[in-house]
C-alpha positions as a Markdown table, in Angstrom:
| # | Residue | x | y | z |
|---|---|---|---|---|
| 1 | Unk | 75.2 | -131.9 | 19.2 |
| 2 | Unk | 71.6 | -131.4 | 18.0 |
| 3 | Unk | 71.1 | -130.8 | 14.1 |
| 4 | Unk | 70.1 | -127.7 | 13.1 |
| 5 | Unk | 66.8 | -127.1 | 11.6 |
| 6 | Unk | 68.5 | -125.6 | 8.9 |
| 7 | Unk | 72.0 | -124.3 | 8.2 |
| 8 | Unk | 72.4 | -121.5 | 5.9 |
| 9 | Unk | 70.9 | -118.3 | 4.8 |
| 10 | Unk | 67.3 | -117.5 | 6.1 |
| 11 | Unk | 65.3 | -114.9 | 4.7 |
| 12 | Unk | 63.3 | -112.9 | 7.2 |
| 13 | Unk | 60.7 | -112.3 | 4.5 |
| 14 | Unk | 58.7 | -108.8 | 4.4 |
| 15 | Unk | 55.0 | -108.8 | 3.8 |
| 16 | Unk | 53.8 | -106.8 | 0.5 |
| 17 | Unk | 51.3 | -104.5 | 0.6 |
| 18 | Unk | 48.8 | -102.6 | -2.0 |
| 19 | Unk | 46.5 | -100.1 | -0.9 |
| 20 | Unk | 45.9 | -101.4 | 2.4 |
| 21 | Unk | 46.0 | -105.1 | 1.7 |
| 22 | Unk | 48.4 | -108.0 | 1.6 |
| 23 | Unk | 49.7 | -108.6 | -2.0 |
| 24 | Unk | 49.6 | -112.1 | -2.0 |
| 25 | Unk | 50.6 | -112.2 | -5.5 |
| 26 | Unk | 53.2 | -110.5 | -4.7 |
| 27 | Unk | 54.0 | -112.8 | -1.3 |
| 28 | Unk | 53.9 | -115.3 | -4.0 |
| 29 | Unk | 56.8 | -114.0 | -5.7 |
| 30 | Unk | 58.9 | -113.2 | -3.5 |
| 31 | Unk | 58.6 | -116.8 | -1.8 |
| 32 | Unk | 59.6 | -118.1 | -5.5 |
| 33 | Unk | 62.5 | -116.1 | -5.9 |
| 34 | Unk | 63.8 | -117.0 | -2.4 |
| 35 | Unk | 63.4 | -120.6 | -3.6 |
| 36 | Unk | 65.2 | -120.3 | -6.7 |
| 37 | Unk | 68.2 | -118.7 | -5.0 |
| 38 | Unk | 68.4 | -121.6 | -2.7 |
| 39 | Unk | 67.6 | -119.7 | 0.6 |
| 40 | Unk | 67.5 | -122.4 | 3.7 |
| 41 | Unk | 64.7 | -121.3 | 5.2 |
| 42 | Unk | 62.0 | -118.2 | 5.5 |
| 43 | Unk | 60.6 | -116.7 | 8.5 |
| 44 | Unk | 57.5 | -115.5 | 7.8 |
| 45 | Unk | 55.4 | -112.8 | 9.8 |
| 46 | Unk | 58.4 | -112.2 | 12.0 |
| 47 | Unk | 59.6 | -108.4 | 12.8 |
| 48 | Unk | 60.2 | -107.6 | 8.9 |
| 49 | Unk | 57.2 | -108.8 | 7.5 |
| 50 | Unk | 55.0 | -105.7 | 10.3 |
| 51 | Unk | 53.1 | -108.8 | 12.0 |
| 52 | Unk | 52.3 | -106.0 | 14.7 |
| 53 | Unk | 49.6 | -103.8 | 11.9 |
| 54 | Unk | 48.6 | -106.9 | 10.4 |
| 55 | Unk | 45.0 | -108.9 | 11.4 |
| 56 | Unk | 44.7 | -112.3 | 13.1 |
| 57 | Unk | 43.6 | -113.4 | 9.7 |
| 58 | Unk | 46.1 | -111.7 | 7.2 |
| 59 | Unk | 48.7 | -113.1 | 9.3 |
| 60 | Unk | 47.2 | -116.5 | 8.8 |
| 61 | Unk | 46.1 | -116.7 | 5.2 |
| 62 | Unk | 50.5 | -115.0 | 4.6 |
| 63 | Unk | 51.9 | -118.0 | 6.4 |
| 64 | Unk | 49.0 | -120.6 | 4.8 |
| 65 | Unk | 50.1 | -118.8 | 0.9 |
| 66 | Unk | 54.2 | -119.0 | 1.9 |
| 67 | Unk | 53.6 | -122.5 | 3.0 |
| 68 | Unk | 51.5 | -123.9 | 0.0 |
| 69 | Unk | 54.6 | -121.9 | -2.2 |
| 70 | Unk | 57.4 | -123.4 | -0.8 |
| 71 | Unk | 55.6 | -127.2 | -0.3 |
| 72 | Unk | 58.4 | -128.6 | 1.5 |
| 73 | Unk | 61.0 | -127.7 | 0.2 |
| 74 | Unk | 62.7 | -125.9 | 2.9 |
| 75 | Unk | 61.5 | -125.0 | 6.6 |
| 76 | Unk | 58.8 | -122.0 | 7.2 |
| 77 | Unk | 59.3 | -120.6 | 10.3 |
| 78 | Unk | 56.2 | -118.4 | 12.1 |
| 79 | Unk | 56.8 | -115.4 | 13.9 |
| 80 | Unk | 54.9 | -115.7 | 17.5 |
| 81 | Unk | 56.4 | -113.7 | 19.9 |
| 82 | Unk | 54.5 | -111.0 | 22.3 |
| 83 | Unk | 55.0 | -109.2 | 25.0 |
| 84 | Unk | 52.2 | -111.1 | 26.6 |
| 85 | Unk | 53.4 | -114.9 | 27.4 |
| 86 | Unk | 49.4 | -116.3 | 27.0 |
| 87 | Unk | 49.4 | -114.3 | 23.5 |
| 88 | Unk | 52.3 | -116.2 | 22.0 |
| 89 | Unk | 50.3 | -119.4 | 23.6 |
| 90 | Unk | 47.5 | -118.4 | 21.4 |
| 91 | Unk | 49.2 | -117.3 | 18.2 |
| 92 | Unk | 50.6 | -120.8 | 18.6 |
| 93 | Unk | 47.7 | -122.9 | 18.4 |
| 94 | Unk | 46.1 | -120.9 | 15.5 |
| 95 | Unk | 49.2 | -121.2 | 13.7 |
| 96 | Unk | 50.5 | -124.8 | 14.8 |
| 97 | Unk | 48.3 | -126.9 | 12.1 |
| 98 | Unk | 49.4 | -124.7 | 9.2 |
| 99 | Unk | 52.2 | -126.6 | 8.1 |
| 100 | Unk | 55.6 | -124.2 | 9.9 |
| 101 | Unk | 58.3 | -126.1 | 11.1 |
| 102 | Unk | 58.8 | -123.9 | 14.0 |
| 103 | Unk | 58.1 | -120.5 | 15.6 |
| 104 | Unk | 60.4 | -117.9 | 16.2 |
| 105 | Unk | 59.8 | -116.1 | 19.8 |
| 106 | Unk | 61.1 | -112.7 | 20.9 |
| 107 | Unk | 62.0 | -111.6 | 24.3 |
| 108 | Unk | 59.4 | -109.2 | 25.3 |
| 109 | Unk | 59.3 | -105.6 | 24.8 |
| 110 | Unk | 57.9 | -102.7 | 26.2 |
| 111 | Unk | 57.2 | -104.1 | 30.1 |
| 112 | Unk | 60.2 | -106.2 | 29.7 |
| 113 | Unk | 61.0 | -108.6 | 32.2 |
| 114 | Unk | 63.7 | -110.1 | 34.7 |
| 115 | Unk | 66.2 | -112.7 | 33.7 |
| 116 | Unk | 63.9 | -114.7 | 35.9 |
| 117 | Unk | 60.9 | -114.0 | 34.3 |
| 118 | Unk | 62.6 | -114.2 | 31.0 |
| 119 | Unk | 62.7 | -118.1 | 31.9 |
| 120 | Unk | 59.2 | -118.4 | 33.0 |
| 121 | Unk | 58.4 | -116.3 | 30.3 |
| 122 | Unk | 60.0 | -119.5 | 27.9 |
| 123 | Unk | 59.8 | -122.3 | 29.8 |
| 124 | Unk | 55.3 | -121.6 | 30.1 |
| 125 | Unk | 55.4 | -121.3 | 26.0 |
| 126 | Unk | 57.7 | -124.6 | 25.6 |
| 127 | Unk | 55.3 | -126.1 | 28.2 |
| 128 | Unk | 52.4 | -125.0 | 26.3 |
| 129 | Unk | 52.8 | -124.9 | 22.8 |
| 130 | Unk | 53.7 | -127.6 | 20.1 |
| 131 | Unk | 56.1 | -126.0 | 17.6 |
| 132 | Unk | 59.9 | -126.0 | 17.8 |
| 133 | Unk | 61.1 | -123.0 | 19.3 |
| 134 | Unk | 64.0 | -120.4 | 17.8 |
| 135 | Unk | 64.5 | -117.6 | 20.6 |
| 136 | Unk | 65.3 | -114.5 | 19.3 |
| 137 | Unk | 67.6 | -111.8 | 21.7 |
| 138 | Unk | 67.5 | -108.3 | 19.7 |
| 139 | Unk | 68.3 | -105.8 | 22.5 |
| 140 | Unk | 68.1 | -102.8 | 20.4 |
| 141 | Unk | 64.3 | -103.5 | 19.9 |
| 142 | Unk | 63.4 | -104.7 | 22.9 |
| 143 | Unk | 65.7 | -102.9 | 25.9 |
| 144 | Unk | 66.3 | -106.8 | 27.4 |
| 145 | Unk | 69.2 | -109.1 | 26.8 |
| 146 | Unk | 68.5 | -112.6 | 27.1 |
| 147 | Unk | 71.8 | -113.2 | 29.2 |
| 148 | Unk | 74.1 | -116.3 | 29.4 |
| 149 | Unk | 72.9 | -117.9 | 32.5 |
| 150 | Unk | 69.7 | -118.1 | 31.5 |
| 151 | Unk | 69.9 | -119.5 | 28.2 |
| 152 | Unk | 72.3 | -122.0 | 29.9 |
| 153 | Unk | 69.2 | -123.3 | 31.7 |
| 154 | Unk | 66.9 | -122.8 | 28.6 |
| 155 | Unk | 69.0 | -125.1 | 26.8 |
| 156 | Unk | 68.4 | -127.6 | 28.9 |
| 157 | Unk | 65.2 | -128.1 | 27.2 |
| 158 | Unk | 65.0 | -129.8 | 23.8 |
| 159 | Unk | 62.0 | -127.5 | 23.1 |
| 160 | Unk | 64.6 | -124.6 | 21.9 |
| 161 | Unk | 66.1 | -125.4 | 19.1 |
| 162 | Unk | 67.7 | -122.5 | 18.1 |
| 163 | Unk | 68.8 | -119.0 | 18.7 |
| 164 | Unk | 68.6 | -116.0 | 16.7 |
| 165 | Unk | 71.1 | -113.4 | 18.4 |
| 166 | Unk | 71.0 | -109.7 | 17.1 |
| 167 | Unk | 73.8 | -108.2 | 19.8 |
| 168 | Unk | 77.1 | -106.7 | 18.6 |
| 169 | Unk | 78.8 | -107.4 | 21.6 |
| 170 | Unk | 80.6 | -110.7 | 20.0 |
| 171 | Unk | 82.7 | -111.4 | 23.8 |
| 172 | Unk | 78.8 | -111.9 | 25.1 |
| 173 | Unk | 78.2 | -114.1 | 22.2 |
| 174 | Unk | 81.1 | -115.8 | 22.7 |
| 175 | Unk | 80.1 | -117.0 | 26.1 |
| 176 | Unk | 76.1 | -117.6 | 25.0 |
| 177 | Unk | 77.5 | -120.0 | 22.5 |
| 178 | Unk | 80.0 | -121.6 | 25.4 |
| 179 | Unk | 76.8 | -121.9 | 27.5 |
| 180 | Unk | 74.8 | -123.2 | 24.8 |
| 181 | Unk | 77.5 | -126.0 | 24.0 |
| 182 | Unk | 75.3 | -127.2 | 21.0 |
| 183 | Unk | 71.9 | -127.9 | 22.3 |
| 184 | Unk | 71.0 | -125.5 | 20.2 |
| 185 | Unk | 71.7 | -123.7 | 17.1 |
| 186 | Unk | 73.2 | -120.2 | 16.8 |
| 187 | Unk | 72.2 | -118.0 | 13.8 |
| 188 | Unk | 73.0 | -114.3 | 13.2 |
| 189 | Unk | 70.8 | -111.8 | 13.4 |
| 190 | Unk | 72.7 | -109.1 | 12.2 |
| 191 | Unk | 73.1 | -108.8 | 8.4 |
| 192 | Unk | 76.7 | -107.3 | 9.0 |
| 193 | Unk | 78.0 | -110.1 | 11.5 |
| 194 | Unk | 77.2 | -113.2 | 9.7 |
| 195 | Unk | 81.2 | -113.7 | 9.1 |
| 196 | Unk | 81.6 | -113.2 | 12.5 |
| 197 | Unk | 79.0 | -115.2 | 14.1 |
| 198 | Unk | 80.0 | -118.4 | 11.7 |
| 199 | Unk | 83.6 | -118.1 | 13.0 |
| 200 | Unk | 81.7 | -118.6 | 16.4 |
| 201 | Unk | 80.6 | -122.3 | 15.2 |
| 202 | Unk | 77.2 | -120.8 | 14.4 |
| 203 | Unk | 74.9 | -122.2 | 11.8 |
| 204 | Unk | 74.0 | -119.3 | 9.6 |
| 205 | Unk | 71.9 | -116.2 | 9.2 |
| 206 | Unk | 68.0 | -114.9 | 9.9 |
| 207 | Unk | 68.3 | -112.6 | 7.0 |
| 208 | Unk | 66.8 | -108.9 | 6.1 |
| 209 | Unk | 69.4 | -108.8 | 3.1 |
| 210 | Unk | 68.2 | -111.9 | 1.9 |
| 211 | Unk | 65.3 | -110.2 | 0.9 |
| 212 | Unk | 67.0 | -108.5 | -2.3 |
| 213 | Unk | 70.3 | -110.2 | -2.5 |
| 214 | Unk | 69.9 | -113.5 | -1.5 |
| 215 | Unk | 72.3 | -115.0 | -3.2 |
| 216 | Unk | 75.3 | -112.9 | -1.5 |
| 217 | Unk | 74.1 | -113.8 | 2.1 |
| 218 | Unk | 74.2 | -117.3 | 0.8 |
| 219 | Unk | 77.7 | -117.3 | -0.5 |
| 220 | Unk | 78.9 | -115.9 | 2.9 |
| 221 | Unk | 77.6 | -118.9 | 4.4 |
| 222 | Unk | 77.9 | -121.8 | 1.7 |
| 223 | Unk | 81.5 | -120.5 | 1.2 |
| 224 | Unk | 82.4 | -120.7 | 5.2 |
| 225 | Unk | 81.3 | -124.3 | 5.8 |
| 226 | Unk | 83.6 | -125.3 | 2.5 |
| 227 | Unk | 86.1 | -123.9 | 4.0 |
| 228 | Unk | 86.6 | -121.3 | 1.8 |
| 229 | Unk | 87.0 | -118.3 | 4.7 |
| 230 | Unk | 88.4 | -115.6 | 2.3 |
| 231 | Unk | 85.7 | -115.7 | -0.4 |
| 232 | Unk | 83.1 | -116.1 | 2.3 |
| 233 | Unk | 84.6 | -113.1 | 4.3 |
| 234 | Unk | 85.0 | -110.7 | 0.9 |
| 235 | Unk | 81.3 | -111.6 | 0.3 |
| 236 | Unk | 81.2 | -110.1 | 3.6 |
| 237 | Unk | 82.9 | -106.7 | 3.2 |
| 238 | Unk | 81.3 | -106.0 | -0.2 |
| 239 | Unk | 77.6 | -105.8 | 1.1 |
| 240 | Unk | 78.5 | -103.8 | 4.1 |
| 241 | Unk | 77.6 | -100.6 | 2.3 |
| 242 | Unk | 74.3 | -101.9 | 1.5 |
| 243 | Unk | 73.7 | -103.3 | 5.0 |
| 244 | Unk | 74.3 | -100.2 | 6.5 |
| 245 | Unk | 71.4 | -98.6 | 4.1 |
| 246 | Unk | 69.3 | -101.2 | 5.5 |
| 247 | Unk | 69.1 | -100.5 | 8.6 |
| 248 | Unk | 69.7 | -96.2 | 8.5 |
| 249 | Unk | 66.3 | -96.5 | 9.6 |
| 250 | Unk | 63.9 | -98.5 | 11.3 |
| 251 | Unk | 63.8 | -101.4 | 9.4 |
| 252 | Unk | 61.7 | -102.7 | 7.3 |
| 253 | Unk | 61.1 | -99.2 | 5.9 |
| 254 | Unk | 64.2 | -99.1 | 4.4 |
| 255 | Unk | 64.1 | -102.4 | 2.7 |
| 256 | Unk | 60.5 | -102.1 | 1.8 |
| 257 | Unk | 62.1 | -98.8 | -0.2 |
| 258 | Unk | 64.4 | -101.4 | -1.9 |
| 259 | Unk | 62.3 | -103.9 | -2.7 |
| 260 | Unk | 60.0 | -101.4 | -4.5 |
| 261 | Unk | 62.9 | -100.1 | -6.6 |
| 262 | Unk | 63.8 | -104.0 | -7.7 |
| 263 | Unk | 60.4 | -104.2 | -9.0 |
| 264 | Unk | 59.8 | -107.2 | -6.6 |
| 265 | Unk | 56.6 | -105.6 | -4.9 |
| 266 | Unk | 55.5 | -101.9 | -3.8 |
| 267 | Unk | 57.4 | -100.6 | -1.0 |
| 268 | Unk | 54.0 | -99.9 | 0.8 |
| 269 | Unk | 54.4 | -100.0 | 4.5 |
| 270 | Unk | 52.1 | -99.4 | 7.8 |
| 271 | Unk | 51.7 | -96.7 | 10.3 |
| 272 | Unk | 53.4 | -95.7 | 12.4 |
| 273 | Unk | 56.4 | -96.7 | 10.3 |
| 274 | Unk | 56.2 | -94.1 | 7.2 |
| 275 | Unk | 58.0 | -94.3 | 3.7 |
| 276 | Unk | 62.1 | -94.3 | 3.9 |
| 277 | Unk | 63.7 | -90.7 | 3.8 |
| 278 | Unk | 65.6 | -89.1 | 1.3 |
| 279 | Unk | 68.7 | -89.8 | 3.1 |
| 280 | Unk | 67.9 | -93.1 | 3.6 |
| 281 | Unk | 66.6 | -93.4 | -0.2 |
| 282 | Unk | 69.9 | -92.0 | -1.6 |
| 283 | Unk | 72.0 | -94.4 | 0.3 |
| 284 | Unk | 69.9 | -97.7 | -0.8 |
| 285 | Unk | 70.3 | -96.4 | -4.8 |
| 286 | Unk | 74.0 | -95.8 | -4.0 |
| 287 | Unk | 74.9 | -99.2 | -2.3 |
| 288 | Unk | 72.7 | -101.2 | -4.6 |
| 289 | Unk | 73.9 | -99.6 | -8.1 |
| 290 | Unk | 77.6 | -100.4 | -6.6 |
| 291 | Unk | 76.6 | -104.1 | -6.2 |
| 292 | Unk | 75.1 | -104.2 | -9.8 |
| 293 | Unk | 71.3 | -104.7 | -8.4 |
| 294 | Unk | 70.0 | -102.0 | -10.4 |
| 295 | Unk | 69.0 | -102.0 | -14.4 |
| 296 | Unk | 71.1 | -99.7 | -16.7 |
């Protein structure tokens, strides 16, 4: 069995903005606080930090600034995927020499693919770039499902070394992780299914929670590998509320909304995504003055 790059509670970390521009300040901060809560890793311009409105050269100076923060203490992971194979090629090389210790790829979007394409698709990137790769399947984003058989022959590569799996359907999980057979490693990408996923000998969580609670989404997984299943499964059930505020809309808005009201940074995002709804708003104060998170 390979070992995992790192086992635990990620954070997939959002991107601050002020009037337009990165708040690397703020990016500064948050990095810190996700250090002194003992996160395992951060992803960095991945889908919660809006890589897809930022520049070539915002995106590089975030991932340079999280980098020098953190100084290897944990792994920093670069979002790289595309829609266009040679543009993840290229995002690559002008992120490979920054200091990441791997790149996290999506399945493409929009034009999609086959299941055979979806291999050629990895397999030209593995070929081609330097960085360890995560795959990441998030069929509610993308319309595609990186299925079974083809991540049985994606495995047979020691370029992937891990997978970031956002499906609900647990039985189709069930059989990725068969096909996998620990080649690589398996890490939630759904803030309410970390429980679930762990149970499934996976190795933790790509987090959106982590962002404001990161100390909860690392209980649920520090608690599972003591084998403490009941405290790690309560930890669980109390932030489902908040979860499901999370994602009531597309996220990040909603945690960008959250953030904001912690005081962490302002809740500024991009077009075409637009400040979080009333609704949505309502919710987050709810769920997060249940949990404590808010000051009297």
């Amino acid at each position: 069995m390979a070992k995992p790059l790192f086992r635990g509670a990620a954070v997939a970390l959002v991107t601050p903005f002020t009037n337009g521009k990165v708040d690397f300040e703020a990016l500064r901060k948050l990095t810190r606080m996700q250090l002194e809560a003992g996160t395992a890793a951060i992803v960095v311009c991945g889908t919660t930090g809006e890589p897809a409105t930022m520049t070539k050269e915002e995106k590089v100076q975030v991932i340079r600034e999280v980098v020098a923060e953190v100084n290897g203490r944990i792994p920093v992971i670069c979002g790289t995927g595309s829609n266009c194979t040679a543009s993840v090629v290229e995002t690559e090389k002008l992120y490979r020499d920054l200091g990441c210790d791997a790149q996290l790829v999506v399945t493409p979007y929009y034009n999609k693919t086959t299941q055979e394409g979806l291999y050629a698709h990895f397999m030209h990137i593995a070929e081609n770039t330097e960085l360890p790769i995560i795959l990441y399947n998030v069929p509610s984003r993308t319309a595609l499902d990186l299925g079974p058989a083809t991540l049985a022959r994606l495995a047979e590569c020691d370029r992937f070394i891990g997978l970031k799996e956002s499906s609900n359907d647990l039985s189709l999980v069930m059989e990725k992780m068969a096909v996998i057979d620990g080649r690589m490693a398996l890490y939630s990408g759904n803030d309410d299914l970390v429980y679930n996923l762990l149970t499934l000998k996976g190795d933790g969580v790509i987090s959106v929670v982590s962002n404001i609670l990161p100390g909860a989404m690392n209980r649920i997984c520090e608690s599972f590998f003591a084998g403490d299943y009941e405290s790690s499964l309560q930890e669980q059930v109390r932030i489902l509320p908040l979860v499901r505020a999370l994602f009531s809309e597309v996220s990040p808005i909603p945690v960008k909304y959250a953030v904001e009201q912690l005081g962490l940074c302002s809740g500024e995002v991009r077009l075409p995504l637009i400040p979080a709804g009333e609704k949505t708003r309502e919710m987050l104060m709810k769920a997060m003055a249940e949990l404590g998170m808010l000051k009297a």
